[in-house]
Amino acid sequence: MSMEMQIAPVGARGFMSGYLEALAMVERLHRLLLDVIKDEFERVGILEINAVQALLLFNIGDNEVTAGELKSRGYYQGSNVSYNLKKLVEMGYMHHQRCEIDRRSVRVRLTPRGREIRDIVTALFARQAEGLQSRDIIGLDGIEGITHALKRVERYWTDQIRYIY
């Protein structure tokens, strides 16, 4: 335990505990999201694509993007996105084309097969959203509150990376 934690007032220790619990929850929720997507694809009999790849197709949507754009949006790590984009192209879920201006850069967009995967994920998320609301698990105010709080944490972390390190 650090010296700061030992001399921190009770309220500060409570905040630290809550912060660590929130961090662990974000990690667990991400893993659960991937499990939910994996289970959906198993249910519909699509086994060649993994949850990370399905989520990647969902996030690309109707856009034409580069791997760098996906990384800069914060969705994926460098080698992870490059590997998965390559696999998705090989499996026929994405088209790829070299940029005319920067020949080192490759732009990707979904094929009709990729759009089918995106649509499955979209339908899954729509069912989940409806279920959360209809079962009174969380409403619009709760979602807006969570989103607002997470955006503030994201901004704080981004500022830490840009200005402190």
CSV table of N, CA and C in Angstrom, one decimal:
chain,number,residue,atom,x,y,z
A,1,MET,N,0.9,-1.2,0.0
A,1,MET,CA,0.0,0.0,0.0
A,1,MET,C,0.9,1.2,0.0
A,2,SER,N,0.6,2.2,-0.8
A,2,SER,CA,1.4,3.4,-0.9
A,2,SER,C,1.2,4.3,0.3
A,3,MET,N,2.1,5.2,0.5
A,3,MET,CA,2.0,6.1,1.7
A,3,MET,C,0.8,7.0,1.5
A,4,GLU,N,0.5,7.4,0.3
A,4,GLU,CA,-0.7,8.2,0.0
A,4,GLU,C,-2.0,7.6,0.5
A,5,MET,N,-2.1,6.3,0.2
A,5,MET,CA,-3.3,5.5,0.6
A,5,MET,C,-3.4,5.4,2.1
A,6,GLN,N,-2.2,5.3,2.8
A,6,GLN,CA,-2.3,5.1,4.2
A,6,GLN,C,-2.7,6.4,4.9
A,7,ILE,N,-2.3,7.6,4.4
A,7,ILE,CA,-2.7,8.8,5.1
A,7,ILE,C,-3.9,9.5,4.4
A,8,ALA,N,-4.5,8.9,3.4
A,8,ALA,CA,-5.7,9.5,2.8
A,8,ALA,C,-6.9,9.4,3.7
A,9,PRO,N,-7.7,10.5,3.7
A,9,PRO,CA,-8.9,10.5,4.6
A,9,PRO,C,-9.8,9.4,4.1
A,10,VAL,N,-10.7,9.0,5.0
A,10,VAL,CA,-11.7,7.9,4.8
A,10,VAL,C,-12.4,8.1,3.5
A,11,GLY,N,-12.9,9.3,3.2
A,11,GLY,CA,-13.6,9.6,2.0
A,11,GLY,C,-12.8,9.4,0.7
A,12,ALA,N,-11.5,9.7,0.8
A,12,ALA,CA,-10.7,9.5,-0.4
A,12,ALA,C,-10.5,8.0,-0.6
A,13,ARG,N,-10.3,7.2,0.5
A,13,ARG,CA,-10.2,5.7,0.3
A,13,ARG,C,-11.4,5.2,-0.3
A,14,GLY,N,-12.6,5.7,0.1
A,14,GLY,CA,-13.9,5.3,-0.4
A,14,GLY,C,-13.9,5.6,-1.9
A,15,PHE,N,-13.4,6.7,-2.3
A,15,PHE,CA,-13.4,7.1,-3.7
A,15,PHE,C,-12.5,6.1,-4.5
A,16,MET,N,-11.3,5.9,-4.0
A,16,MET,CA,-10.3,5.0,-4.6
A,16,MET,C,-10.9,3.6,-4.8
A,17,SER,N,-11.6,3.1,-3.8
A,17,SER,CA,-12.2,1.8,-3.8
A,17,SER,C,-13.3,1.8,-4.9
A,18,GLY,N,-14.1,2.8,-5.0
A,18,GLY,CA,-15.1,2.9,-6.0
A,18,GLY,C,-14.6,3.0,-7.4
A,19,TYR,N,-13.5,3.8,-7.5
A,19,TYR,CA,-12.8,4.0,-8.8
A,19,TYR,C,-12.3,2.6,-9.3
A,20,LEU,N,-11.6,1.9,-8.4
A,20,LEU,CA,-11.1,0.6,-8.8
A,20,LEU,C,-12.2,-0.4,-9.2
A,21,GLU,N,-13.3,-0.3,-8.4
A,21,GLU,CA,-14.4,-1.2,-8.8
A,21,GLU,C,-15.0,-0.8,-10.1
A,22,ALA,N,-15.1,0.5,-10.4
A,22,ALA,CA,-15.6,0.9,-11.7
A,22,ALA,C,-14.7,0.4,-12.9
A,23,LEU,N,-13.3,0.5,-12.7
A,23,LEU,CA,-12.4,0.1,-13.7
A,23,LEU,C,-12.6,-1.4,-13.9
A,24,ALA,N,-12.7,-2.2,-12.9
A,24,ALA,CA,-12.9,-3.6,-13.0
A,24,ALA,C,-14.2,-3.9,-13.7
A,25,MET,N,-15.2,-3.1,-13.4
A,25,MET,CA,-16.5,-3.3,-14.1
A,25,MET,C,-16.4,-3.0,-15.6
A,26,VAL,N,-15.7,-2.0,-16.0
A,26,VAL,CA,-15.6,-1.7,-17.4
A,26,VAL,C,-14.9,-2.9,-18.1
A,27,GLU,N,-13.8,-3.4,-17.5
A,27,GLU,CA,-13.2,-4.6,-18.1
A,27,GLU,C,-14.1,-5.8,-18.2
A,28,ARG,N,-14.9,-6.1,-17.1
A,28,ARG,CA,-15.8,-7.2,-17.1
A,28,ARG,C,-16.9,-7.0,-18.2
A,29,LEU,N,-17.4,-5.8,-18.3
A,29,LEU,CA,-18.5,-5.5,-19.2
A,29,LEU,C,-18.0,-5.7,-20.7
A,30,HIS,N,-16.7,-5.3,-20.9
A,30,HIS,CA,-16.2,-5.5,-22.3
A,30,HIS,C,-16.1,-7.0,-22.6
A,31,ARG,N,-15.6,-7.8,-21.7
A,31,ARG,CA,-15.5,-9.2,-21.9
A,31,ARG,C,-16.9,-9.9,-22.0
A,32,LEU,N,-17.8,-9.4,-21.2
A,32,LEU,CA,-19.2,-9.9,-21.4
A,32,LEU,C,-19.8,-9.6,-22.7
A,33,LEU,N,-19.6,-8.3,-23.2
A,33,LEU,CA,-20.1,-7.9,-24.5
A,33,LEU,C,-19.6,-8.9,-25.5
A,34,LEU,N,-18.3,-9.2,-25.5
A,34,LEU,CA,-17.7,-10.1,-26.5
A,34,LEU,C,-18.4,-11.5,-26.4
A,35,ASP,N,-18.6,-11.9,-25.1
A,35,ASP,CA,-19.3,-13.2,-24.9
A,35,ASP,C,-20.7,-13.2,-25.5
A,36,VAL,N,-21.4,-12.1,-25.3
A,36,VAL,CA,-22.8,-12.0,-25.8
A,36,VAL,C,-22.8,-12.1,-27.3
A,37,ILE,N,-21.9,-11.4,-27.9
A,37,ILE,CA,-21.8,-11.4,-29.4
A,37,ILE,C,-21.4,-12.8,-29.9
A,38,LYS,N,-20.4,-13.4,-29.2
A,38,LYS,CA,-20.0,-14.8,-29.6
A,38,LYS,C,-21.2,-15.7,-29.5
A,39,ASP,N,-21.9,-15.7,-28.4
A,39,ASP,CA,-23.1,-16.5,-28.2
A,39,ASP,C,-24.1,-16.3,-29.3
A,40,GLU,N,-24.3,-15.1,-29.7
A,40,GLU,CA,-25.3,-14.8,-30.8
A,40,GLU,C,-24.9,-15.4,-32.1
A,41,PHE,N,-23.6,-15.3,-32.4
A,41,PHE,CA,-23.1,-15.9,-33.7
A,41,PHE,C,-23.2,-17.4,-33.6
A,42,GLU,N,-22.9,-18.0,-32.5
A,42,GLU,CA,-23.1,-19.5,-32.3
A,42,GLU,C,-24.5,-19.8,-32.5
A,43,ARG,N,-25.4,-19.0,-32.0
A,43,ARG,CA,-26.9,-19.3,-32.1
A,43,ARG,C,-27.4,-19.3,-33.5
A,44,VAL,N,-26.8,-18.4,-34.3
A,44,VAL,CA,-27.2,-18.3,-35.7
A,44,VAL,C,-26.4,-19.1,-36.7
A,45,GLY,N,-25.4,-19.8,-36.1
A,45,GLY,CA,-24.6,-20.8,-36.9
A,45,GLY,C,-23.5,-20.2,-37.7
A,46,ILE,N,-23.0,-19.0,-37.3
A,46,ILE,CA,-21.8,-18.4,-37.9
A,46,ILE,C,-20.7,-18.5,-37.0
A,47,LEU,N,-19.8,-19.4,-37.3
A,47,LEU,CA,-18.7,-19.8,-36.4
A,47,LEU,C,-17.3,-19.3,-36.9
A,48,GLU,N,-17.2,-18.8,-38.2
A,48,GLU,CA,-15.9,-18.5,-38.7
A,48,GLU,C,-15.5,-17.1,-38.3
A,49,ILE,N,-16.3,-16.3,-37.7
A,49,ILE,CA,-16.0,-14.9,-37.3
A,49,ILE,C,-16.0,-14.9,-35.8
A,50,ASN,N,-15.1,-14.1,-35.2
A,50,ASN,CA,-15.1,-14.0,-33.8
A,50,ASN,C,-15.8,-12.7,-33.4
A,51,ALA,N,-16.0,-12.6,-32.1
A,51,ALA,CA,-16.7,-11.4,-31.6
A,51,ALA,C,-16.0,-10.1,-31.8
A,52,VAL,N,-14.7,-10.1,-31.7
A,52,VAL,CA,-13.9,-8.8,-32.0
A,52,VAL,C,-14.1,-8.4,-33.4
A,53,GLN,N,-14.1,-9.4,-34.3
A,53,GLN,CA,-14.2,-9.1,-35.7
A,53,GLN,C,-15.6,-8.6,-36.0
A,54,ALA,N,-16.6,-9.3,-35.4
A,54,ALA,CA,-18.0,-8.8,-35.6
A,54,ALA,C,-18.2,-7.4,-35.1
A,55,LEU,N,-17.6,-7.1,-34.0
A,55,LEU,CA,-17.7,-5.7,-33.4
A,55,LEU,C,-17.0,-4.7,-34.3
A,56,LEU,N,-15.9,-5.1,-34.9
A,56,LEU,CA,-15.2,-4.3,-35.8
A,56,LEU,C,-16.1,-4.0,-37.0
A,57,LEU,N,-16.7,-5.0,-37.6
A,57,LEU,CA,-17.6,-4.7,-38.7
A,57,LEU,C,-18.8,-3.8,-38.3
A,58,PHE,N,-19.3,-4.0,-37.1
A,58,PHE,CA,-20.4,-3.1,-36.6
A,58,PHE,C,-19.9,-1.7,-36.6
A,59,ASN,N,-18.7,-1.5,-36.0
A,59,ASN,CA,-18.2,-0.1,-35.8
A,59,ASN,C,-17.8,0.6,-37.1
A,60,ILE,N,-17.4,-0.2,-38.1
A,60,ILE,CA,-17.1,0.4,-39.4
A,60,ILE,C,-18.4,0.8,-40.1
A,61,GLY,N,-19.5,0.0,-40.0
A,61,GLY,CA,-20.8,0.3,-40.6
A,61,GLY,C,-20.7,0.6,-42.0
A,62,ASP,N,-21.3,1.7,-42.4
A,62,ASP,CA,-21.3,2.1,-43.9
A,62,ASP,C,-20.1,3.0,-44.2
A,63,ASN,N,-19.2,3.1,-43.3
A,63,ASN,CA,-18.0,4.0,-43.6
A,63,ASN,C,-17.0,3.3,-44.4
A,64,GLU,N,-16.1,4.1,-45.0
A,64,GLU,CA,-14.9,3.6,-45.6
A,64,GLU,C,-13.8,4.2,-44.8
A,65,VAL,N,-12.9,3.3,-44.2
A,65,VAL,CA,-12.0,3.8,-43.2
A,65,VAL,C,-10.6,3.1,-43.4
A,66,THR,N,-9.6,3.7,-42.7
A,66,THR,CA,-8.3,3.1,-42.7
A,66,THR,C,-8.1,2.5,-41.3
A,67,ALA,N,-7.1,1.6,-41.1
A,67,ALA,CA,-6.8,1.0,-39.8
A,67,ALA,C,-6.4,2.2,-38.9
A,68,GLY,N,-5.7,3.1,-39.4
A,68,GLY,CA,-5.3,4.3,-38.5
A,68,GLY,C,-6.5,5.0,-38.0
A,69,GLU,N,-7.5,5.2,-38.8
A,69,GLU,CA,-8.7,5.9,-38.3
A,69,GLU,C,-9.4,5.1,-37.2
A,70,LEU,N,-9.5,3.8,-37.3
A,70,LEU,CA,-10.1,3.0,-36.3
A,70,LEU,C,-9.3,3.1,-35.0
A,71,LYS,N,-7.9,3.1,-35.1
A,71,LYS,CA,-7.1,3.2,-33.9
A,71,LYS,C,-7.3,4.6,-33.3
A,72,SER,N,-7.3,5.6,-34.1
A,72,SER,CA,-7.4,7.0,-33.6
A,72,SER,C,-8.8,7.2,-32.9
A,73,ARG,N,-9.8,6.5,-33.4
A,73,ARG,CA,-11.1,6.6,-32.7
A,73,ARG,C,-11.1,5.9,-31.4
A,74,GLY,N,-10.1,5.1,-31.1
A,74,GLY,CA,-9.9,4.5,-29.9
A,74,GLY,C,-10.6,3.1,-29.8
A,75,TYR,N,-11.0,2.6,-30.9
A,75,TYR,CA,-11.7,1.3,-30.9
A,75,TYR,C,-10.7,0.1,-30.7
A,76,TYR,N,-9.5,0.2,-31.3
A,76,TYR,CA,-8.7,-1.0,-31.3
A,76,TYR,C,-7.2,-0.7,-31.2
A,77,GLN,N,-6.4,-1.6,-30.7
A,77,GLN,CA,-5.0,-1.5,-30.7
A,77,GLN,C,-4.4,-1.8,-32.1
A,78,GLY,N,-3.2,-1.3,-32.4
A,78,GLY,CA,-2.6,-1.4,-33.7
A,78,GLY,C,-2.5,-2.8,-34.3
A,79,SER,N,-1.8,-3.7,-33.7
A,79,SER,CA,-1.7,-5.0,-34.3
A,79,SER,C,-3.0,-5.8,-34.3
A,80,ASN,N,-3.8,-5.6,-33.3
A,80,ASN,CA,-5.1,-6.2,-33.3
A,80,ASN,C,-6.0,-5.8,-34.5
A,81,VAL,N,-6.1,-4.5,-34.8
A,81,VAL,CA,-6.9,-4.1,-35.9
A,81,VAL,C,-6.3,-4.5,-37.2
A,82,SER,N,-5.0,-4.4,-37.4
A,82,SER,CA,-4.4,-4.8,-38.6
A,82,SER,C,-4.6,-6.3,-38.9
A,83,TYR,N,-4.4,-7.1,-37.9
A,83,TYR,CA,-4.6,-8.6,-38.1
A,83,TYR,C,-6.1,-8.9,-38.4
A,84,ASN,N,-7.0,-8.3,-37.7
A,84,ASN,CA,-8.4,-8.6,-37.9
A,84,ASN,C,-8.9,-8.0,-39.2
A,85,LEU,N,-8.5,-6.9,-39.6
A,85,LEU,CA,-8.8,-6.4,-41.0
A,85,LEU,C,-8.4,-7.3,-42.1
A,86,LYS,N,-7.1,-7.8,-41.9
A,86,LYS,CA,-6.6,-8.7,-42.9
A,86,LYS,C,-7.4,-10.0,-43.0
A,87,LYS,N,-7.8,-10.5,-41.9
A,87,LYS,CA,-8.6,-11.7,-41.8
A,87,LYS,C,-10.0,-11.5,-42.4
A,88,LEU,N,-10.6,-10.4,-42.1
A,88,LEU,CA,-11.9,-10.1,-42.6
A,88,LEU,C,-11.9,-9.9,-44.2
A,89,VAL,N,-10.8,-9.3,-44.7
A,89,VAL,CA,-10.6,-9.2,-46.1
A,89,VAL,C,-10.5,-10.6,-46.7
A,90,GLU,N,-9.7,-11.4,-46.1
A,90,GLU,CA,-9.5,-12.8,-46.6
A,90,GLU,C,-10.7,-13.6,-46.6
A,91,MET,N,-11.6,-13.4,-45.6
A,91,MET,CA,-12.8,-14.2,-45.5
A,91,MET,C,-14.0,-13.6,-46.3
A,92,GLY,N,-13.7,-12.4,-47.0
A,92,GLY,CA,-14.7,-11.8,-47.8
A,92,GLY,C,-15.7,-10.9,-47.2
A,93,TYR,N,-15.4,-10.5,-46.0
A,93,TYR,CA,-16.3,-9.6,-45.2
A,93,TYR,C,-16.0,-8.1,-45.5
A,94,MET,N,-14.8,-7.8,-46.1
A,94,MET,CA,-14.4,-6.5,-46.4
A,94,MET,C,-13.7,-6.4,-47.7
A,95,HIS,N,-13.9,-5.2,-48.3
A,95,HIS,CA,-13.1,-4.8,-49.5
A,95,HIS,C,-11.9,-4.0,-49.0
A,96,HIS,N,-10.8,-4.0,-49.7
A,96,HIS,CA,-9.7,-3.1,-49.3
A,96,HIS,C,-9.1,-2.5,-50.6
A,97,GLN,N,-8.6,-1.3,-50.5
A,97,GLN,CA,-8.1,-0.6,-51.6
A,97,GLN,C,-7.0,0.4,-51.1
A,98,ARG,N,-5.9,0.4,-51.8
A,98,ARG,CA,-4.9,1.4,-51.5
A,98,ARG,C,-5.4,2.8,-51.7
A,99,CYS,N,-5.0,3.7,-50.9
A,99,CYS,CA,-5.4,5.1,-51.0
A,99,CYS,C,-4.6,5.7,-52.2
A,100,GLU,N,-5.3,6.5,-53.0
A,100,GLU,CA,-4.7,7.1,-54.2
A,100,GLU,C,-3.6,8.1,-53.7
A,101,ILE,N,-3.8,8.9,-52.6
A,101,ILE,CA,-2.9,9.9,-52.2
A,101,ILE,C,-1.7,9.3,-51.4
A,102,ASP,N,-2.0,8.4,-50.5
A,102,ASP,CA,-1.0,7.8,-49.6
A,102,ASP,C,-1.0,6.3,-49.9
A,103,ARG,N,-0.1,5.8,-50.8
A,103,ARG,CA,-0.1,4.4,-51.2
A,103,ARG,C,0.2,3.5,-50.1
A,104,ARG,N,0.7,4.0,-49.0
A,104,ARG,CA,1.0,3.1,-47.8
A,104,ARG,C,-0.3,2.8,-47.1
A,105,SER,N,-1.3,3.6,-47.2
A,105,SER,CA,-2.5,3.5,-46.5
A,105,SER,C,-3.6,2.7,-47.3
A,106,VAL,N,-4.3,1.8,-46.6
A,106,VAL,CA,-5.3,1.0,-47.2
A,106,VAL,C,-6.7,1.4,-46.6
A,107,ARG,N,-7.7,1.6,-47.5
A,107,ARG,CA,-9.0,1.9,-47.0
A,107,ARG,C,-9.8,0.6,-47.1
A,108,VAL,N,-10.7,0.4,-46.2
A,108,VAL,CA,-11.6,-0.7,-46.1
A,108,VAL,C,-13.0,-0.3,-46.0
A,109,ARG,N,-13.9,-1.2,-46.6
A,109,ARG,CA,-15.3,-1.0,-46.4
A,109,ARG,C,-16.0,-2.4,-46.4
A,110,LEU,N,-17.2,-2.5,-45.9
A,110,LEU,CA,-17.8,-3.8,-45.8
A,110,LEU,C,-18.3,-4.3,-47.2
A,111,THR,N,-18.2,-5.6,-47.4
A,111,THR,CA,-18.9,-6.2,-48.5
A,111,THR,C,-20.3,-6.5,-48.1
A,112,PRO,N,-21.1,-7.1,-49.0
A,112,PRO,CA,-22.5,-7.5,-48.6
A,112,PRO,C,-22.4,-8.5,-47.5
A,113,ARG,N,-21.5,-9.4,-47.5
A,113,ARG,CA,-21.3,-10.4,-46.3
A,113,ARG,C,-21.0,-9.6,-45.0
A,114,GLY,N,-20.2,-8.6,-45.1
A,114,GLY,CA,-19.8,-7.8,-43.9
A,114,GLY,C,-21.0,-7.1,-43.4
A,115,ARG,N,-21.8,-6.6,-44.3
A,115,ARG,CA,-23.0,-5.8,-43.9
A,115,ARG,C,-24.1,-6.8,-43.2
A,116,GLU,N,-24.1,-8.1,-43.7
A,116,GLU,CA,-25.0,-9.0,-43.0
A,116,GLU,C,-24.5,-9.2,-41.6
A,117,ILE,N,-23.2,-9.3,-41.3
A,117,ILE,CA,-22.7,-9.5,-40.0
A,117,ILE,C,-23.0,-8.2,-39.2
A,118,ARG,N,-22.8,-7.0,-39.7
A,118,ARG,CA,-23.1,-5.8,-39.1
A,118,ARG,C,-24.6,-5.8,-38.7
A,119,ASP,N,-25.5,-6.2,-39.6
A,119,ASP,CA,-26.9,-6.2,-39.3
A,119,ASP,C,-27.3,-7.2,-38.2
A,120,ILE,N,-26.6,-8.3,-38.1
A,120,ILE,CA,-26.8,-9.3,-37.0
A,120,ILE,C,-26.5,-8.6,-35.6
A,121,VAL,N,-25.3,-7.9,-35.6
A,121,VAL,CA,-24.9,-7.2,-34.3
A,121,VAL,C,-25.9,-6.1,-34.0
A,122,THR,N,-26.3,-5.3,-35.1
A,122,THR,CA,-27.3,-4.3,-34.9
A,122,THR,C,-28.6,-4.8,-34.3
A,123,ALA,N,-29.1,-5.9,-34.8
A,123,ALA,CA,-30.3,-6.5,-34.3
A,123,ALA,C,-30.1,-7.0,-32.8
A,124,LEU,N,-29.0,-7.6,-32.6
A,124,LEU,CA,-28.7,-8.0,-31.2
A,124,LEU,C,-28.7,-6.8,-30.2
A,125,PHE,N,-28.0,-5.7,-30.6
A,125,PHE,CA,-28.0,-4.6,-29.7
A,125,PHE,C,-29.4,-3.9,-29.6
A,126,ALA,N,-30.2,-4.0,-30.6
A,126,ALA,CA,-31.6,-3.4,-30.5
A,126,ALA,C,-32.4,-4.3,-29.6
A,127,ARG,N,-32.3,-5.6,-29.6
A,127,ARG,CA,-33.0,-6.5,-28.7
A,127,ARG,C,-32.6,-6.2,-27.3
A,128,GLN,N,-31.3,-6.0,-27.1
A,128,GLN,CA,-30.8,-5.8,-25.7
A,128,GLN,C,-31.3,-4.4,-25.2
A,129,ALA,N,-31.3,-3.4,-26.0
A,129,ALA,CA,-31.7,-2.1,-25.6
A,129,ALA,C,-33.2,-2.2,-25.2
A,130,GLU,N,-34.0,-2.9,-26.0
A,130,GLU,CA,-35.4,-3.0,-25.7
A,130,GLU,C,-35.6,-3.8,-24.4
A,131,GLY,N,-34.8,-4.8,-24.2
A,131,GLY,CA,-34.9,-5.6,-23.0
A,131,GLY,C,-34.6,-4.9,-21.8
A,132,LEU,N,-33.5,-4.1,-21.9
A,132,LEU,CA,-33.1,-3.2,-20.7
A,132,LEU,C,-34.2,-2.3,-20.3
A,133,GLN,N,-34.8,-1.7,-21.3
A,133,GLN,CA,-35.9,-0.7,-21.0
A,133,GLN,C,-37.2,-1.4,-20.6
A,134,SER,N,-37.6,-2.5,-21.3
A,134,SER,CA,-38.9,-3.1,-21.0
A,134,SER,C,-38.9,-3.8,-19.6
A,135,ARG,N,-37.7,-4.2,-19.2
A,135,ARG,CA,-37.6,-4.9,-17.8
A,135,ARG,C,-37.2,-3.9,-16.7
A,136,ASP,N,-37.2,-2.6,-17.1
A,136,ASP,CA,-36.9,-1.5,-16.1
A,136,ASP,C,-35.5,-1.7,-15.5
A,137,ILE,N,-34.6,-2.3,-16.3
A,137,ILE,CA,-33.2,-2.4,-15.8
A,137,ILE,C,-32.5,-1.1,-15.8
A,138,ILE,N,-32.7,-0.3,-16.9
A,138,ILE,CA,-32.1,1.0,-17.0
A,138,ILE,C,-33.0,1.8,-18.1
A,139,GLY,N,-33.2,3.0,-17.8
A,139,GLY,CA,-34.0,3.9,-18.7
A,139,GLY,C,-33.1,4.9,-19.4
A,140,LEU,N,-33.7,5.8,-20.1
A,140,LEU,CA,-33.0,6.8,-20.9
A,140,LEU,C,-32.1,7.7,-20.0
A,141,ASP,N,-32.7,8.1,-18.8
A,141,ASP,CA,-31.9,8.9,-17.9
A,141,ASP,C,-30.7,8.2,-17.4
A,142,GLY,N,-30.8,6.9,-17.1
A,142,GLY,CA,-29.7,6.1,-16.6
A,142,GLY,C,-28.6,6.0,-17.7
A,143,ILE,N,-29.0,5.7,-18.9
A,143,ILE,CA,-28.0,5.5,-20.0
A,143,ILE,C,-27.3,6.8,-20.2
A,144,GLU,N,-28.1,7.9,-20.2
A,144,GLU,CA,-27.5,9.2,-20.5
A,144,GLU,C,-26.5,9.6,-19.3
A,145,GLY,N,-26.8,9.2,-18.1
A,145,GLY,CA,-25.9,9.5,-17.0
A,145,GLY,C,-24.6,8.7,-17.1
A,146,ILE,N,-24.8,7.4,-17.4
A,146,ILE,CA,-23.6,6.6,-17.6
A,146,ILE,C,-22.7,7.1,-18.7
A,147,THR,N,-23.3,7.4,-19.8
A,147,THR,CA,-22.6,7.9,-21.0
A,147,THR,C,-21.9,9.2,-20.7
A,148,HIS,N,-22.5,10.1,-20.0
A,148,HIS,CA,-21.9,11.4,-19.6
A,148,HIS,C,-20.7,11.1,-18.7
A,149,ALA,N,-20.9,10.3,-17.7
A,149,ALA,CA,-19.8,10.0,-16.8
A,149,ALA,C,-18.6,9.4,-17.5
A,150,LEU,N,-18.9,8.4,-18.3
A,150,LEU,CA,-17.8,7.7,-19.1
A,150,LEU,C,-17.1,8.7,-20.0
A,151,LYS,N,-17.8,9.6,-20.6
A,151,LYS,CA,-17.2,10.6,-21.5
A,151,LYS,C,-16.2,11.5,-20.7
A,152,ARG,N,-16.6,11.8,-19.5
A,152,ARG,CA,-15.8,12.7,-18.7
A,152,ARG,C,-14.5,11.9,-18.3
A,153,VAL,N,-14.6,10.6,-17.9
A,153,VAL,CA,-13.4,9.8,-17.6
A,153,VAL,C,-12.6,9.7,-18.9
A,154,GLU,N,-13.2,9.4,-20.0
A,154,GLU,CA,-12.4,9.3,-21.3
A,154,GLU,C,-11.6,10.6,-21.5
A,155,ARG,N,-12.3,11.8,-21.3
A,155,ARG,CA,-11.6,13.0,-21.6
A,155,ARG,C,-10.4,13.2,-20.6
A,156,TYR,N,-10.6,12.9,-19.3
A,156,TYR,CA,-9.6,13.0,-18.3
A,156,TYR,C,-8.4,12.1,-18.7
A,157,TRP,N,-8.7,10.8,-19.1
A,157,TRP,CA,-7.6,9.9,-19.4
A,157,TRP,C,-6.9,10.4,-20.7
A,158,THR,N,-7.6,10.9,-21.7
A,158,THR,CA,-7.0,11.5,-22.9
A,158,THR,C,-6.1,12.6,-22.5
A,159,ASP,N,-6.6,13.5,-21.7
A,159,ASP,CA,-5.7,14.7,-21.2
A,159,ASP,C,-4.5,14.2,-20.5
A,160,GLN,N,-4.6,13.1,-19.7
A,160,GLN,CA,-3.4,12.6,-19.0
A,160,GLN,C,-2.4,12.1,-20.0
A,161,ILE,N,-2.8,11.4,-21.0
A,161,ILE,CA,-1.9,10.9,-22.0
A,161,ILE,C,-1.2,12.1,-22.8
A,162,ARG,N,-2.0,13.0,-23.2
A,162,ARG,CA,-1.5,14.1,-24.0
A,162,ARG,C,-0.6,15.1,-23.3
A,163,TYR,N,-1.0,15.4,-22.0
A,163,TYR,CA,-0.3,16.5,-21.4
A,163,TYR,C,0.6,16.1,-20.2
A,164,ILE,N,0.5,14.9,-19.7
A,164,ILE,CA,1.3,14.6,-18.5
A,164,ILE,C,2.4,13.7,-18.9
A,165,TYR,N,2.2,12.7,-19.7
A,165,TYR,CA,3.2,11.7,-20.0
A,165,TYR,C,4.1,12.1,-21.1
